[in-house]
Every structure is written in C-alpha cells, then in structure tokens.
Coordinates of C-alpha atoms and ligand atoms in Angstrom, one line a residue:
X1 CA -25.5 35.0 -27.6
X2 CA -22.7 32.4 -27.1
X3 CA -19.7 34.1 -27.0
X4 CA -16.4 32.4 -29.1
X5 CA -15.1 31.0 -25.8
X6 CA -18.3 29.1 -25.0
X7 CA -17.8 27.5 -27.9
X8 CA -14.5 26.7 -27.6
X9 CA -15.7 25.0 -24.4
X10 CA -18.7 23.2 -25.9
X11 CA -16.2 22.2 -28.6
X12 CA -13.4 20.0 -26.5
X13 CA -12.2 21.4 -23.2
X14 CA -15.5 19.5 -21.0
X15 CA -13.9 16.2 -21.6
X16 CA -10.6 17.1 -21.6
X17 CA -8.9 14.2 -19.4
X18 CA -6.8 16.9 -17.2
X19 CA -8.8 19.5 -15.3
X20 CA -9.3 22.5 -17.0
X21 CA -10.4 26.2 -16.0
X22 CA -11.4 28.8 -19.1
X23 CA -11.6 32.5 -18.0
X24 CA -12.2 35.5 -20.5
X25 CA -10.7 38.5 -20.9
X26 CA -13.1 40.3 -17.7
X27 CA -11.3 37.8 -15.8
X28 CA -14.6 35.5 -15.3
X29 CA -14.9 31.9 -15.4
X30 CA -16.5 30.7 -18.5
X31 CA -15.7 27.1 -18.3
X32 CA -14.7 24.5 -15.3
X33 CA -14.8 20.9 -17.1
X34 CA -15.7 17.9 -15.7
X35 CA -12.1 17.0 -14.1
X36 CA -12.2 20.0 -12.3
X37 CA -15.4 19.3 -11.0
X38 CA -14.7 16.0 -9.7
X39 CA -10.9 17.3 -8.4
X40 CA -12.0 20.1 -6.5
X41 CA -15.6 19.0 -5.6
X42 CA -17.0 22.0 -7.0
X43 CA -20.2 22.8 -9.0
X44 CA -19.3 24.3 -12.6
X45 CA -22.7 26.1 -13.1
X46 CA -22.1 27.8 -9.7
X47 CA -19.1 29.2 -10.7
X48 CA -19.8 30.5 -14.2
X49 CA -19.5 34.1 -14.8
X50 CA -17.6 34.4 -11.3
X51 CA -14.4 36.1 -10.8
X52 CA -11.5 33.8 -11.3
X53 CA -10.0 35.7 -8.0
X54 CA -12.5 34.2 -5.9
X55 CA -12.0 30.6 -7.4
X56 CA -8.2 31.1 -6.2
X57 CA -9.0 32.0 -3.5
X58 CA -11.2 29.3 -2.6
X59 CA -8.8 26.6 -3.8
X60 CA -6.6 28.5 -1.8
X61 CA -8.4 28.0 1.1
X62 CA -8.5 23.9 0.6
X63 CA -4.5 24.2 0.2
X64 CA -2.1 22.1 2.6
X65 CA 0.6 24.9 2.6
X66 CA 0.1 28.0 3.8
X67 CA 2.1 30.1 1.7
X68 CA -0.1 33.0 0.0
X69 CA -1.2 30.8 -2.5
X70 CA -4.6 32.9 -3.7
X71 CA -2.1 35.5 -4.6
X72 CA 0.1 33.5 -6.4
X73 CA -2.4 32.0 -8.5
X74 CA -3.4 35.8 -9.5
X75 CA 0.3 36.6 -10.4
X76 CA 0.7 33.3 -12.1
X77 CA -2.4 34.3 -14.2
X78 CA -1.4 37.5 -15.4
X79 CA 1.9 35.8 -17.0
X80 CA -0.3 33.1 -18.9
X81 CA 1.3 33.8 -21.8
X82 CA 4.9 32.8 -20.3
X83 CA 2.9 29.1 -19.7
X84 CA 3.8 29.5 -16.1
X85 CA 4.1 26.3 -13.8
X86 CA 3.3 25.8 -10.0
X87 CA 3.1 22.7 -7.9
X88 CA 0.3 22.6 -5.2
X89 CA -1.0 20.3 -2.4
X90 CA -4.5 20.2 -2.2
X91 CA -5.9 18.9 1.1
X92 CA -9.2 16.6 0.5
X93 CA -10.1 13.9 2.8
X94 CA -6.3 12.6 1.1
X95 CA -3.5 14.7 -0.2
X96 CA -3.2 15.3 -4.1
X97 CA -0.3 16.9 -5.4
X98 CA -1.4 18.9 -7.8
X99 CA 0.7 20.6 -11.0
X100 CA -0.8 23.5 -12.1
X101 CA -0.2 25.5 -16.2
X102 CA -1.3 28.5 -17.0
X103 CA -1.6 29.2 -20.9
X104 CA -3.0 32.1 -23.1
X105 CA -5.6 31.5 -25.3
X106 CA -5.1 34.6 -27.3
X107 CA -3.6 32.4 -30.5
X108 CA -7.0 31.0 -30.7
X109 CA -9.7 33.6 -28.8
X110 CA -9.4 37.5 -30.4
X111 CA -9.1 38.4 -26.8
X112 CA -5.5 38.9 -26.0
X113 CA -6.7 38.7 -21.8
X114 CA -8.7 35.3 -22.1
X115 CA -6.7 32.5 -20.6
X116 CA -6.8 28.9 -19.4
X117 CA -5.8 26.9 -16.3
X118 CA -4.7 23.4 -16.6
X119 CA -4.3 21.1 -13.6
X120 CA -2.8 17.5 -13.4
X121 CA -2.7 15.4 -11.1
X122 CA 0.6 14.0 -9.9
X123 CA 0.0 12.1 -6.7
X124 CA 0.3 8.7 -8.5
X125 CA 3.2 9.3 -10.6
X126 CA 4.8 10.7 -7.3
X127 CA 4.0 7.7 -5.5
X128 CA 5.4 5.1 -7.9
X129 CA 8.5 7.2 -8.4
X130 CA 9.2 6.8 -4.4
X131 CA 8.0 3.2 -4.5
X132 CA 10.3 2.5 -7.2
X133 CA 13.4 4.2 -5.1
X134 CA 12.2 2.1 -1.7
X135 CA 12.3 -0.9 -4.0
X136 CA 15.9 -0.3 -5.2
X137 CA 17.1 0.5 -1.9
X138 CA 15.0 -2.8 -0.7
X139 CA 16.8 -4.8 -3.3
X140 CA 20.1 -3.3 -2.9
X141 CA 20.2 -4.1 0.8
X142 CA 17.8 -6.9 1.2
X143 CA 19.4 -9.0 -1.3
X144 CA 22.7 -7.9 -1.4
X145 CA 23.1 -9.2 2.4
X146 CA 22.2 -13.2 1.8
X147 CA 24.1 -12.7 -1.6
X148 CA 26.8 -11.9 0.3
X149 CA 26.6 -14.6 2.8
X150 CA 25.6 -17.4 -0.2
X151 CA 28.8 -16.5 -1.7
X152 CA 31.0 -16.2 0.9
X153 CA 30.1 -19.8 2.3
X154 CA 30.4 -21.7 -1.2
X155 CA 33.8 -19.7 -1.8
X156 CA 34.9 -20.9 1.7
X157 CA 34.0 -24.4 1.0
X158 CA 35.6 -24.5 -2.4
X159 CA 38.7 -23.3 -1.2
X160 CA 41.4 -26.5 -2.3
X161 CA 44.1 -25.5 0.3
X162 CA 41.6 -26.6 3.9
X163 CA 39.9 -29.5 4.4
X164 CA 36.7 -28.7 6.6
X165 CA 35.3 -31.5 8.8
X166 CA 31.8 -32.7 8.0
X167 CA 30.4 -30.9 11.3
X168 CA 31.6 -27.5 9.5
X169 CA 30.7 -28.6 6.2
X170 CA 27.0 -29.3 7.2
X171 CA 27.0 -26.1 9.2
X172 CA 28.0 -23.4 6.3
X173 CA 25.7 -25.5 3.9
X174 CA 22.9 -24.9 6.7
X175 CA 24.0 -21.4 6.3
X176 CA 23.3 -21.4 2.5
X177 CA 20.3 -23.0 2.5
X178 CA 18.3 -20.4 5.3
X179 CA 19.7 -17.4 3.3
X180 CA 18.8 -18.7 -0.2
X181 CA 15.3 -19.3 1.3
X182 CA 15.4 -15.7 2.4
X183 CA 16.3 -14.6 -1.2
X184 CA 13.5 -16.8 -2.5
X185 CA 10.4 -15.3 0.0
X186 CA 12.4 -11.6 -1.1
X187 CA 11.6 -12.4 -4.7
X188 CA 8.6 -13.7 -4.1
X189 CA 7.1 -11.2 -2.2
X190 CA 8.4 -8.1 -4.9
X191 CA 6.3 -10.7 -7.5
X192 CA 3.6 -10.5 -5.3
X193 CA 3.2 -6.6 -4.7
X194 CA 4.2 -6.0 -8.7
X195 CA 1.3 -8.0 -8.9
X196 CA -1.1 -6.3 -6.6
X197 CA 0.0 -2.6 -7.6
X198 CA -1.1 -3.6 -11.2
X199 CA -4.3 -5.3 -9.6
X200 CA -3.8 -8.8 -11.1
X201 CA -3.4 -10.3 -7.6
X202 CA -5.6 -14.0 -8.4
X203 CA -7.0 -15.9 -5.5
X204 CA -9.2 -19.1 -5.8
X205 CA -11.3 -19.3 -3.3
X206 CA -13.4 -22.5 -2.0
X207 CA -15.0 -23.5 1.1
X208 CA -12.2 -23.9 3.6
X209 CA -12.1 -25.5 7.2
X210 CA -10.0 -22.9 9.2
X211 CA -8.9 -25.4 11.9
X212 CA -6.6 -27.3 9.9
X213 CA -4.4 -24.3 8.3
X214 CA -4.6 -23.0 11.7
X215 CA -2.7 -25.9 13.0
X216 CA -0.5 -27.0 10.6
X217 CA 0.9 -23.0 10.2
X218 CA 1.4 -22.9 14.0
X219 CA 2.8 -26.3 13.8
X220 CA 5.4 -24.9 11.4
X221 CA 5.6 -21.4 13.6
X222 CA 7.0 -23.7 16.8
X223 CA 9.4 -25.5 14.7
X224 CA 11.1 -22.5 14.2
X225 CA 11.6 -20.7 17.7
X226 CA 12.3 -22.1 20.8
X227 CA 11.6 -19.1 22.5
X228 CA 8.0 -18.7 22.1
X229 CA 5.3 -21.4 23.4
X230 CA 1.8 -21.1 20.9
X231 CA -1.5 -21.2 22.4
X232 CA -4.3 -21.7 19.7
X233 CA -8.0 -21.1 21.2
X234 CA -10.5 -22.1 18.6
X235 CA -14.5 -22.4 19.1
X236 CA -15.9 -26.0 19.3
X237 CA -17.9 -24.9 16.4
X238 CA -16.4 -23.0 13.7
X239 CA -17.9 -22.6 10.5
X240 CA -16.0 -23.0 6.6
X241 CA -15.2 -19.5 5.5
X242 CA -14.5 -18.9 1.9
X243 CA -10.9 -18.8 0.8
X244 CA -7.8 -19.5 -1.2
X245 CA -5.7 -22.1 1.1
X246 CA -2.9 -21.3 -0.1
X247 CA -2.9 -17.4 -0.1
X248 CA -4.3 -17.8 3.8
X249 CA -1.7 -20.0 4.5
X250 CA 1.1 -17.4 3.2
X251 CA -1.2 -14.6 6.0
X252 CA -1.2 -17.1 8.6
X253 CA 2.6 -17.8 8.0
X254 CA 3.5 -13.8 7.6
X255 CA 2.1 -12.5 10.4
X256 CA 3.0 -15.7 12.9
X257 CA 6.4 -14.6 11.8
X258 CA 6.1 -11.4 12.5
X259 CA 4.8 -12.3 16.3
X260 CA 8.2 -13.7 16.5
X261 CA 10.7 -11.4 15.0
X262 CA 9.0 -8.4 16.9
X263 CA 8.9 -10.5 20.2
X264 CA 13.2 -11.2 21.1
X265 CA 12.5 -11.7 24.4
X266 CA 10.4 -14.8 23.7
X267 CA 6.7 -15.0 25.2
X268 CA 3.3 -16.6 24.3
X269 CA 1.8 -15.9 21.2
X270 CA -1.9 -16.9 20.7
X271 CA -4.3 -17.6 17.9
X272 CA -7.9 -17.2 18.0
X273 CA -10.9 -17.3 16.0
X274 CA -13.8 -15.5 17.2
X275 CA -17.1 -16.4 14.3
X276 CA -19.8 -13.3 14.1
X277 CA -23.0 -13.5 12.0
X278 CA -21.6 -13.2 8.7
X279 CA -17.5 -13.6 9.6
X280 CA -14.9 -15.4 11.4
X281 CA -11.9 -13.3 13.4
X282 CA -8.5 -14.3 13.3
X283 CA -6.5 -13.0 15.5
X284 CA -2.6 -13.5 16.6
X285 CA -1.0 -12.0 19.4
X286 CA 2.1 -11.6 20.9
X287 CA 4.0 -10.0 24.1
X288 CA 6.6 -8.4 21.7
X289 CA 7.9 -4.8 20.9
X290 CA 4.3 -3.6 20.2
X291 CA 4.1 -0.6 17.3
X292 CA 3.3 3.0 18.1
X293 CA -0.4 4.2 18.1
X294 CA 0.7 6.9 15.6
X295 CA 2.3 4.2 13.5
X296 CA -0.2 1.4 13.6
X297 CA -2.3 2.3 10.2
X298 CA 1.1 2.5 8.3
X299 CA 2.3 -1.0 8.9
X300 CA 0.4 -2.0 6.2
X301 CA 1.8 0.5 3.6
X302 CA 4.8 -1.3 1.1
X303 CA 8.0 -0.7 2.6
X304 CA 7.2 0.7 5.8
X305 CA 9.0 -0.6 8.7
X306 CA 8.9 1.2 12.4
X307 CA 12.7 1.3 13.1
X308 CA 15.1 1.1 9.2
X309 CA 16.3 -2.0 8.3
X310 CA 19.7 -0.1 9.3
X311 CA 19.1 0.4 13.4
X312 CA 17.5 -3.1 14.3
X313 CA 18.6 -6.3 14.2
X314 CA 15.7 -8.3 12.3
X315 CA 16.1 -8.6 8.9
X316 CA 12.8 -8.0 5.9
X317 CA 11.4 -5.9 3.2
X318 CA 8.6 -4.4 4.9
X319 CA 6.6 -6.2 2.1
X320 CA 5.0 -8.4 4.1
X321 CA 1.8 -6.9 5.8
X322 CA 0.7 -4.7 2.7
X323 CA 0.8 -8.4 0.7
X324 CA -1.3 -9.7 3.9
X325 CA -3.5 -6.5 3.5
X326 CA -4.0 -7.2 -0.4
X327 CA -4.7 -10.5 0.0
X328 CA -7.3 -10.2 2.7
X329 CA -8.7 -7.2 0.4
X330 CA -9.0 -9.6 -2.3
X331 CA -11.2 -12.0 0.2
X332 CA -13.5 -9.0 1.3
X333 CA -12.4 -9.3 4.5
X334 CA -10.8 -6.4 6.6
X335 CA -7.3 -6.6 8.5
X336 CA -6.2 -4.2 11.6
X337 CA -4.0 -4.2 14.6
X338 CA -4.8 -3.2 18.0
X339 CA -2.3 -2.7 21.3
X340 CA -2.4 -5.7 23.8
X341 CA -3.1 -4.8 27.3
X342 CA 0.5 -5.3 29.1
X343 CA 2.8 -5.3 25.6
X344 CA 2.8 -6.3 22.5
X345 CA 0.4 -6.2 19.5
X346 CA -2.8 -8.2 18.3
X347 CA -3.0 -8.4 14.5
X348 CA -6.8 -9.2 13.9
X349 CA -8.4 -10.5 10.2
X350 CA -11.8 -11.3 8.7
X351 CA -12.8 -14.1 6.2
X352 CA -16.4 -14.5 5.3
X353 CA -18.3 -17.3 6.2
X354 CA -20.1 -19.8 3.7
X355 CA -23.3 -19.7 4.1
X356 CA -25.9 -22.3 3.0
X357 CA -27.2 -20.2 0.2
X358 CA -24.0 -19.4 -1.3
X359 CA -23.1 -23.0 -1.2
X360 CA -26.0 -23.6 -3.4
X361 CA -25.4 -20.6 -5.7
X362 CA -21.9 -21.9 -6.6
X363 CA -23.2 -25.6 -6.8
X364 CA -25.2 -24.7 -9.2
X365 CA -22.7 -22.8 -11.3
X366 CA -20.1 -25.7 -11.0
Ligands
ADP401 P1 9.1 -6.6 7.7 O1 9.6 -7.3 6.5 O2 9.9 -5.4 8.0 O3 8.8 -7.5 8.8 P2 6.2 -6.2 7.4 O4 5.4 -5.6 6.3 O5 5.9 -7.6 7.8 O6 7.7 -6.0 7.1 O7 5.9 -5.3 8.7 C1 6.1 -3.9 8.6 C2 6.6 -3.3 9.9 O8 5.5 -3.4 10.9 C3 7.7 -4.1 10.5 O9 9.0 -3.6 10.0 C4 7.6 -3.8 12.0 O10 8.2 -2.5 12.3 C5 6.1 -3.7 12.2 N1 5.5 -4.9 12.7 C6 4.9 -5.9 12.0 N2 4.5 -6.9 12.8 C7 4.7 -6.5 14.0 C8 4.5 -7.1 15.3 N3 3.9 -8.3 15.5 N4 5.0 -6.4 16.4 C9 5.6 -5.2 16.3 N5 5.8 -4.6 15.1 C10 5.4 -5.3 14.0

C-alpha cells in the first residue's frame, strides 16, 4: 500500500532541483531524489526503508571536518520544525560546501514526526563571491598604481610655472605610454576571464604554421629585456597545428613574459617544439625563480600569484596563466609546468596537429 509520503514523493520532490531527503515518522528514509543521488554518489533504492541515523552517519563519514557531525545531523533533525540550518563540507574527489535545511512536513503529512532534508549546494556561489572580492582588490591595486603614475606625469607636464627640456619631456611621456599599455592588457585580460567564466571564450581556429608566431613573439620578447638572450630550437620538420593565430600569439606572448619577470637575474630562456603522433609541444623555459612543487597546479587558478602583489617587486593580475589555460582548453590541447633541472621553470603546451583527413573534412565544409 503506498503510504501518503510515497506519494508526496512520486508527486514532486524526485525532480526537485536541490537535493532532497524524505524520512517518516519511524525515522526511515522514504525518499532520496535524484540530486541527492548524484551529490552524494549514493543509490536511492539501497537506502529506502533505512534508518535516517545510518545515512548521517555515512555522510558523516565522507565529511572534511571532523567535528561530530553524525550527531549533529540527529539533533538538527529532531528540531525540523525550527527549519534548522547547518553548513557542511563534503569531501568527494573535490570539495563541495554544502548548506544543509531541515523542515517538518507535518503541515502537509498527518504525521507530526515525518520530516525532510534539503541540501544546496554552495561551492559556486562561494567561489564567485571570493572571485568577485580578488577582482576588486585586483582592480583597486592593479589599476589604481598606473593611474596614479598616468596622472601624476600629465599633471607634471602641464604645470605652467617649469619649462621641462625635451629630454624630460620625451622621458615622462615614455612613462605614460608603458603604464597606459599596462592599464590596457589589465582591462583586457578582466574582459577575457569575464568571458571565459561565462564560457563564451571564441577562438577561430585554421591551419597554422607554428614557426612563424614562434619567431616573431620571441622577436618581440628580446626587444624588451636586455638581460635575457632567447634560444628557439625547432624541428626541421614541423607540421601545421590547428589554431587561432591570434589567441596563440597572446599564450606565446604571456608566458615569454612571464620567463622574464620571474627570471631578475637575467639568463637564457628557450623555446621548443617537440611534434608527437597526434600533437606538437611547446615549451618555454627559463633559469628564473622557479614555483614551488606544492604550488605548481595553482598557477593556473585566476588570481593566484606565489608571493602578493604586495611583497615582490613585479607588477600583474595573476590573470594571465588561467587565460593561457582557457585558451589552450578551448584548442583541446593541455598546458602544465614542470621544475628545470638546475633553476627555474618549463611551462609546456599542446596544439593538435592537422592531419590530412581533417584538411579534407573542413575543405569540404568550406
Ligand atoms: P601574474 O600577473 O602575477 O604574472 P600569471 O597568471 O601570469 O600572473 O602567473 C601566476 C603566478 O605564477 C605568478 O604570480 C607567479 O607567482 C607564478 N609564475 C608564472 N610564471 C612563472 C615563471 N615563469 N616562473 C616562476 N613563477 C611563475
């Protein structure tokens, strides 16, 4: 005989959107819906008619704190009526943050014991709301700074009571330009990651002969250090890989950057292309500052930088490698960064190779 709460869980609950647990008044599950099933990797047959005890306590058990959380739950459950709240982190391969209601179905189930659990998940809205506050302190310190400079050079130049000779002139102008170029790739780059966090990153890609961007970005890379000497090591042969020239132009140009910022001391950075069955390797290397192993994955998260922007002497967003990341995601090709030998780091990318088939496929479309 289906009881009144099966119903109720036939009737709306299964498709509810947030993940939802129905137990009756002996305290046994009659319902997990499919949320719940997919959030906590559990099978909702198995757990019918079970003790709701034991399902705390086996969430419990896949819990990232170690508070007594089981018990909790229980106590929680026993004030449903109250619409009790609790905020959980629930360790799967990743780390959700979970918030949890409690609520009394008595209003509609005769039962006055008969309750429901409610979960939602919060890691996303928790994310954006800290990437939203790195991006106001990024834009409060990374453009404040050329602002400042910008403004205090044209002030200086305007001022009627000094005459500045042309040397000086030409100098503060110098000044103005290199920091309104900084506020330009700033902009550009908070476009670009608005743009990839709401997954409308476009690239066009085309048959493309690597050799030439190569060059010409290493070409503009020596123009602006002295410091640094480039040695570029390509194959005799290397095969056109399929990409958007200008969005591999803007990787090639972030990461040579990088090589130089995180190498003061100077040194030899090197490019080379390595070409597998289905892929060609990029890979740039310097003798620089190198990153710690435990740090090396998070390089490519928005915002992250190794030391603050406050305690080193380089200037940048942190922006730039989780753009690089996106848009050699969008390419299918992987990125990654790997310790070289003596010092320094090796930042390595794939693009895919164009082969003679997929010529013909998209010859045939065009
Ligand atoms: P930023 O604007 O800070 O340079 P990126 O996203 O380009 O941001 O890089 C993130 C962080 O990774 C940098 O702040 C730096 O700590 C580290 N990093 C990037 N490239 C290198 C490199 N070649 N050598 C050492 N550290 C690096």
């Amino acid at each position: 005989m289906p009881t009144q709460l099966d119903s109720l869980a036939a009737a709306g609950w299964l498709n509810f959107a947030d993940a939802v647990l129905l137990v009756d008044d002996a305290g046994q599950i009659v319902l997990l819906n499919r949320r719940a099933q997919e959030m906590f990797e559990m099978d909702a047959d198995a757990w019918r008619g079970a003790p709701a005890s034991d399902f705390y306590r086996a969430l419990a058990a896949r819990c990232a704190s170690d508070a007594d959380l089981a018990r909790q739950f229980e106590n929680h459950a026993q004030r449903a009526a109250e619409l009790p709240r609790l905020e959980f982190t629930l360790q799967t391969p990743t780390l959700r943050v979970l918030e949890t209601q409690w609520f009394c179905l008595a209003p509609i189930a005769p039962r006055a014991c008969a309750y429901g659990v409610m979960w939602r998940d919060l890691t996303r809205a928790q994310a954006t709301e800290q990437m939203q506050k790195q991006l106001l302190a990024t834009v409060s310190h990374e453009l404040r700074t050329p602002l400042a400079s910008i403004k205090g050079f044209a002030t200086t130049l305007l001022r009627q009571d000094v005459r500045w000779d042309d040397a000086t002139q030409r100098e503060f102008l110098r000044i103005i330009e290199e920091e309104s170029n900084r506020l330009e790739e700033l902009i550009d780059n908070l476009l670009d990651m608005s743009q990839m966090e709401a997954g409308a990153l476009r690239i066009q890609r085309e048959p493309v002969q690597l050799r030439g961007l190569l060059r010409e970005a290493v070409e503009n890379a020596q123009r602006r250090t002295e410091a640094h000497w480039f040695v570029v090591d390509l194959p005799s042969e290397l095969p056109r890989v399929w990409a958007d020239p200008r969005r591999i132009r803007q990787v090639l140009n972030n990461l040579l950057e990088n090589a130089i910022k995180y190498s003061p001391d100077g040194g030899e950075i090197s490019v080379r292309c390595e070409v597998e069955a289905t892929r060609v390797i990029v890979s740039i290397a310097d003798r620089g500052v190198g990153i710690p192993p435990a740090l090396r994955a998070r390089v490519f998260d928005p915002f992250f930088q190794v030391d603050g922007s406050s305690t080193r002497g380089v200037g940048g967003s942190g922006l730039g490698l989780a753009i690089v990341k996106g848009i050699i995601a969008a390419h299918h090709g992987a990125i990654w960064v790997e310790p070289m030998p003596e010092r320094g780091s090796v930042f390595r990318f794939t693009l895919p190779i164009v082969t003679d088939a997929a010529l013909t496929e998209t010859d045939k479309l065009a």
